[in-house]
mmCIF file of C-alpha atoms in Angstrom:
data_model
loop_
_atom_site.group_PDB
_atom_site.id
_atom_site.type_symbol
_atom_site.label_atom_id
_atom_site.label_comp_id
_atom_site.label_asym_id
_atom_site.label_seq_id
_atom_site.Cartn_x
_atom_site.Cartn_y
_atom_site.Cartn_z
ATOM 1 C CA UNK A 1 -113.431 -15.670 -50.465
ATOM 2 C CA UNK A 2 -113.296 -11.910 -50.999
ATOM 3 C CA UNK A 3 -116.181 -9.614 -50.108
ATOM 4 C CA UNK A 4 -115.779 -6.128 -51.580
ATOM 5 C CA UNK A 5 -117.268 -3.140 -49.737
ATOM 6 C CA UNK A 6 -117.083 0.430 -50.992
ATOM 7 C CA UNK A 7 -118.165 3.223 -48.672
ATOM 8 C CA UNK A 8 -120.162 6.135 -50.062
ATOM 9 C CA UNK A 9 -117.526 8.528 -48.712
ATOM 10 C CA UNK A 10 -113.984 8.147 -47.424
ATOM 11 C CA UNK A 11 -114.234 7.159 -43.746
ATOM 12 C CA UNK A 12 -110.480 7.208 -43.150
ATOM 13 C CA UNK A 13 -108.035 4.423 -42.475
ATOM 14 C CA UNK A 14 -108.732 3.846 -38.749
ATOM 15 C CA UNK A 15 -112.529 3.673 -39.236
ATOM 16 C CA UNK A 16 -112.077 1.428 -42.255
ATOM 17 C CA UNK A 17 -109.803 -0.871 -40.234
ATOM 18 C CA UNK A 18 -112.429 -1.125 -37.478
ATOM 19 C CA UNK A 19 -115.172 -1.741 -40.021
ATOM 20 C CA UNK A 20 -113.170 -4.517 -41.682
ATOM 21 C CA UNK A 21 -112.506 -6.159 -38.324
ATOM 22 C CA UNK A 22 -116.205 -6.019 -37.512
ATOM 23 C CA UNK A 23 -117.539 -7.506 -40.748
ATOM 24 C CA UNK A 24 -114.670 -9.882 -41.526
ATOM 25 C CA UNK A 25 -115.140 -13.541 -40.678
ATOM 26 C CA UNK A 26 -111.823 -15.201 -41.539
ATOM 27 C CA UNK A 27 -109.299 -16.643 -39.098
ATOM 28 C CA UNK A 28 -106.711 -14.081 -40.216
ATOM 29 C CA UNK A 29 -107.033 -10.371 -40.923
ATOM 30 C CA UNK A 30 -104.838 -8.029 -42.938
ATOM 31 C CA UNK A 31 -105.351 -4.479 -44.139
ATOM 32 C CA UNK A 32 -103.657 -3.104 -47.218
ATOM 33 C CA UNK A 33 -104.165 0.612 -47.867
ATOM 34 C CA UNK A 34 -104.754 1.955 -51.356
ATOM 35 C CA UNK A 35 -101.217 3.305 -51.567
ATOM 36 C CA UNK A 36 -99.467 0.113 -50.377
ATOM 37 C CA UNK A 37 -99.010 -3.271 -52.031
ATOM 38 C CA UNK A 38 -97.829 -6.756 -51.222
ATOM 39 C CA UNK A 39 -95.246 -8.871 -53.014
ATOM 40 C CA UNK A 40 -95.756 -12.504 -54.057
ATOM 41 C CA UNK A 41 -95.573 -14.920 -51.140
ATOM 42 C CA UNK A 42 -96.447 -12.426 -48.381
ATOM 43 C CA UNK A 43 -99.692 -14.056 -47.297
ATOM 44 C CA UNK A 44 -98.681 -17.678 -47.854
ATOM 45 C CA UNK A 45 -95.383 -17.262 -45.987
ATOM 46 C CA UNK A 46 -96.768 -15.488 -42.922
ATOM 47 C CA UNK A 47 -99.943 -17.570 -42.697
ATOM 48 C CA UNK A 48 -97.861 -20.778 -42.810
ATOM 49 C CA UNK A 49 -95.824 -19.410 -39.897
ATOM 50 C CA UNK A 50 -98.999 -18.556 -37.965
ATOM 51 C CA UNK A 51 -100.442 -22.027 -38.570
ATOM 52 C CA UNK A 52 -97.197 -23.630 -37.353
ATOM 53 C CA UNK A 53 -97.156 -21.324 -34.294
ATOM 54 C CA UNK A 54 -100.770 -20.933 -33.128
ATOM 55 C CA UNK A 55 -99.624 -19.254 -29.880
ATOM 56 C CA UNK A 56 -98.523 -16.198 -31.882
ATOM 57 C CA UNK A 57 -100.915 -13.245 -32.114
ATOM 58 C CA UNK A 58 -99.664 -11.916 -35.436
ATOM 59 C CA UNK A 59 -96.951 -12.123 -38.073
ATOM 60 C CA UNK A 60 -95.313 -9.243 -39.891
ATOM 61 C CA UNK A 61 -92.550 -8.643 -42.396
ATOM 62 C CA UNK A 62 -90.103 -5.970 -43.400
ATOM 63 C CA UNK A 63 -91.290 -3.338 -45.863
ATOM 64 C CA UNK A 64 -89.682 -1.356 -48.623
ATOM 65 C CA UNK A 65 -90.550 2.190 -49.551
ATOM 66 C CA UNK A 66 -91.504 3.120 -53.089
ATOM 67 C CA UNK A 67 -92.112 6.518 -54.623
ATOM 68 C CA UNK A 68 -95.394 7.659 -56.162
ATOM 69 C CA UNK A 69 -94.473 5.825 -59.401
ATOM 70 C CA UNK A 70 -93.726 2.494 -57.676
ATOM 71 C CA UNK A 71 -89.932 2.747 -57.892
ATOM 72 C CA UNK A 72 -88.139 1.335 -54.851
ATOM 73 C CA UNK A 73 -86.444 4.066 -52.808
ATOM 74 C CA UNK A 74 -85.220 1.970 -49.892
ATOM 75 C CA UNK A 75 -86.236 -0.279 -47.054
ATOM 76 C CA UNK A 76 -88.571 1.055 -44.396
ATOM 77 C CA UNK A 77 -86.219 0.597 -41.478
ATOM 78 C CA UNK A 78 -87.179 1.258 -37.890
ATOM 79 C CA UNK A 79 -84.971 1.235 -34.823
ATOM 80 C CA UNK A 80 -87.321 -1.310 -33.246
ATOM 81 C CA UNK A 81 -86.839 -3.909 -35.991
ATOM 82 C CA UNK A 82 -84.341 -6.670 -35.331
ATOM 83 C CA UNK A 83 -81.833 -7.808 -37.931
ATOM 84 C CA UNK A 84 -82.988 -11.425 -37.669
ATOM 85 C CA UNK A 85 -86.372 -13.044 -38.094
ATOM 86 C CA UNK A 86 -87.935 -14.465 -34.946
ATOM 87 C CA UNK A 87 -90.888 -16.457 -33.642
ATOM 88 C CA UNK A 88 -91.845 -15.253 -30.162
ATOM 89 C CA UNK A 89 -89.408 -14.798 -27.316
ATOM 90 C CA UNK A 90 -89.194 -10.999 -27.531
ATOM 91 C CA UNK A 91 -90.627 -8.660 -24.904
ATOM 92 C CA UNK A 92 -92.845 -6.914 -27.457
ATOM 93 C CA UNK A 93 -94.696 -4.749 -24.952
ATOM 94 C CA UNK A 94 -91.519 -3.234 -23.516
ATOM 95 C CA UNK A 95 -89.902 -2.828 -26.935
ATOM 96 C CA UNK A 96 -93.040 -1.173 -28.332
ATOM 97 C CA UNK A 97 -92.934 1.327 -25.481
ATOM 98 C CA UNK A 98 -89.208 1.941 -26.016
ATOM 99 C CA UNK A 99 -89.166 2.241 -29.800
ATOM 100 C CA UNK A 100 -92.729 3.098 -30.784
ATOM 101 C CA UNK A 101 -94.705 0.989 -33.218
ATOM 102 C CA UNK A 102 -92.170 -0.791 -35.434
ATOM 103 C CA UNK A 103 -94.731 -2.915 -37.268
ATOM 104 C CA UNK A 104 -96.203 -1.240 -40.326
ATOM 105 C CA UNK A 105 -99.897 -2.052 -40.680
ATOM 106 C CA UNK A 106 -99.836 -3.344 -44.296
ATOM 107 C CA UNK A 107 -97.075 -5.830 -43.351
ATOM 108 C CA UNK A 108 -99.109 -7.464 -40.541
ATOM 109 C CA UNK A 109 -101.367 -10.500 -40.602
ATOM 110 C CA UNK A 110 -103.406 -10.706 -37.409
ATOM 111 C CA UNK A 111 -104.537 -14.003 -35.888
ATOM 112 C CA UNK A 112 -108.205 -13.059 -35.488
ATOM 113 C CA UNK A 113 -109.009 -16.335 -33.752
ATOM 114 C CA UNK A 114 -106.760 -15.208 -30.888
ATOM 115 C CA UNK A 115 -107.221 -11.429 -30.763
ATOM 116 C CA UNK A 116 -110.465 -10.717 -32.613
ATOM 117 C CA UNK A 117 -112.315 -9.476 -29.533
ATOM 118 C CA UNK A 118 -110.141 -6.374 -29.223
ATOM 119 C CA UNK A 119 -108.791 -5.971 -32.750
ATOM 120 C CA UNK A 120 -109.798 -2.341 -33.282
ATOM 121 C CA UNK A 121 -108.362 1.137 -33.174
ATOM 122 C CA UNK A 122 -109.090 3.381 -30.203
ATOM 123 C CA UNK A 123 -109.761 6.928 -31.433
ATOM 124 C CA UNK A 124 -108.831 8.527 -28.102
ATOM 125 C CA UNK A 125 -105.110 7.926 -28.563
ATOM 126 C CA UNK A 126 -103.938 11.231 -30.078
ATOM 127 C CA UNK A 127 -102.894 9.742 -33.409
ATOM 128 C CA UNK A 128 -101.207 6.725 -31.823
ATOM 129 C CA UNK A 129 -104.014 4.260 -32.585
ATOM 130 C CA UNK A 130 -101.767 1.735 -34.358
ATOM 131 C CA UNK A 131 -99.200 1.909 -31.551
ATOM 132 C CA UNK A 132 -101.920 1.526 -28.922
ATOM 133 C CA UNK A 133 -103.346 -1.512 -30.725
ATOM 134 C CA UNK A 134 -99.959 -3.240 -30.892
ATOM 135 C CA UNK A 135 -99.252 -2.611 -27.188
ATOM 136 C CA UNK A 136 -102.693 -3.933 -26.205
ATOM 137 C CA UNK A 137 -102.089 -7.081 -28.246
ATOM 138 C CA UNK A 138 -98.554 -7.557 -26.855
ATOM 139 C CA UNK A 139 -99.800 -7.143 -23.294
ATOM 140 C CA UNK A 140 -102.209 -10.082 -23.681
ATOM 141 C CA UNK A 141 -100.364 -12.199 -26.259
ATOM 142 C CA UNK A 142 -96.637 -11.412 -26.191
ATOM 143 C CA UNK A 143 -95.505 -13.720 -28.996
ATOM 144 C CA UNK A 144 -95.234 -12.149 -32.445
ATOM 145 C CA UNK A 145 -93.600 -13.496 -35.592
ATOM 146 C CA UNK A 146 -91.203 -11.306 -37.594
ATOM 147 C CA UNK A 147 -89.850 -12.204 -41.037
ATOM 148 C CA UNK A 148 -87.026 -9.863 -41.994
ATOM 149 C CA UNK A 149 -87.590 -10.376 -45.730
ATOM 150 C CA UNK A 150 -89.272 -7.565 -47.665
ATOM 151 C CA UNK A 151 -92.755 -8.736 -48.682
ATOM 152 C CA UNK A 152 -94.743 -5.479 -48.652
ATOM 153 C CA UNK A 153 -94.256 -2.008 -50.090
ATOM 154 C CA UNK A 154 -95.183 1.330 -48.574
ATOM 155 C CA UNK A 155 -95.774 4.106 -51.096
ATOM 156 C CA UNK A 156 -94.429 7.561 -50.113
ATOM 157 C CA UNK A 157 -96.295 10.479 -51.665
ATOM 158 C CA UNK A 158 -97.285 14.054 -50.916
ATOM 159 C CA UNK A 159 -100.923 13.168 -50.147
ATOM 160 C CA UNK A 160 -100.116 11.069 -47.071
ATOM 161 C CA UNK A 161 -101.149 12.289 -43.657
ATOM 162 C CA UNK A 162 -97.585 11.894 -42.363
ATOM 163 C CA UNK A 163 -96.209 13.812 -45.361
ATOM 164 C CA UNK A 164 -97.960 16.957 -44.151
ATOM 165 C CA UNK A 165 -96.796 18.847 -41.075
ATOM 166 C CA UNK A 166 -97.709 15.895 -38.834
ATOM 167 C CA UNK A 167 -94.186 15.488 -37.452
ATOM 168 C CA UNK A 168 -93.828 19.243 -36.934
ATOM 169 C CA UNK A 169 -97.074 19.365 -34.959
ATOM 170 C CA UNK A 170 -97.532 18.408 -31.284
ATOM 171 C CA UNK A 171 -99.638 15.367 -32.273
ATOM 172 C CA UNK A 172 -96.787 12.790 -32.160
ATOM 173 C CA UNK A 173 -95.726 14.094 -28.725
ATOM 174 C CA UNK A 174 -99.307 13.847 -27.437
ATOM 175 C CA UNK A 175 -99.519 10.299 -28.774
ATOM 176 C CA UNK A 176 -96.263 9.307 -27.070
ATOM 177 C CA UNK A 177 -97.300 10.884 -23.775
ATOM 178 C CA UNK A 178 -100.672 9.137 -23.934
ATOM 179 C CA UNK A 179 -99.056 5.756 -24.625
ATOM 180 C CA UNK A 180 -96.548 6.054 -21.800
ATOM 181 C CA UNK A 181 -99.172 7.209 -19.302
ATOM 182 C CA UNK A 182 -101.453 4.314 -20.269
ATOM 183 C CA UNK A 183 -98.576 1.864 -19.945
ATOM 184 C CA UNK A 184 -97.647 3.070 -16.487
ATOM 185 C CA UNK A 185 -101.253 2.813 -15.315
ATOM 186 C CA UNK A 186 -101.722 -0.695 -16.702
ATOM 187 C CA UNK A 187 -98.268 -2.222 -16.294
ATOM 188 C CA UNK A 188 -97.639 -4.577 -13.367
ATOM 189 C CA UNK A 189 -95.277 -3.064 -10.741
ATOM 190 C CA UNK A 190 -92.567 -5.678 -11.339
ATOM 191 C CA UNK A 191 -92.260 -4.567 -15.000
ATOM 192 C CA UNK A 192 -92.034 -0.875 -14.048
ATOM 193 C CA UNK A 193 -89.138 -1.682 -11.703
ATOM 194 C CA UNK A 194 -87.202 -3.254 -14.599
#
């Protein structure tokens, strides 16, 4: 069942994500932004994997990038993505801290039944709210599912926040520093020694 909500004014992606998490009632949760889209089979494939592996906190897939007209311009690769699909068994928390967030939000289906209590963005993370969320999830529920097939598309256009001077500003550095400081404060000593 779909329940459509339209806000009177644009509240931004992080606030909209938090709002959706709050009012949503389903076992699974996904967020697709207005400039992204999914390909046939995305939901059915990842939800089947989550049902077969109820110990996994989320499932995500590879993405492709498209231009403002919807023409494919390449795969959205990230140094943190593996070449093979996997179901659990990866040290997600450590890899997230090493590589940054390598899961793109529109490609993720969250297992709300497992992580619904803390499925929200923290606005005090210097622009690293998605990264912070993924680390918090990995810390409590380390098993993720990754399908290396492209099932979602990320539209690149001039109006995106990251298409502005975001990467030339200090904001990404502040976000990285915040994440690493938080990790060191919260990480057990035996993991720091590794």
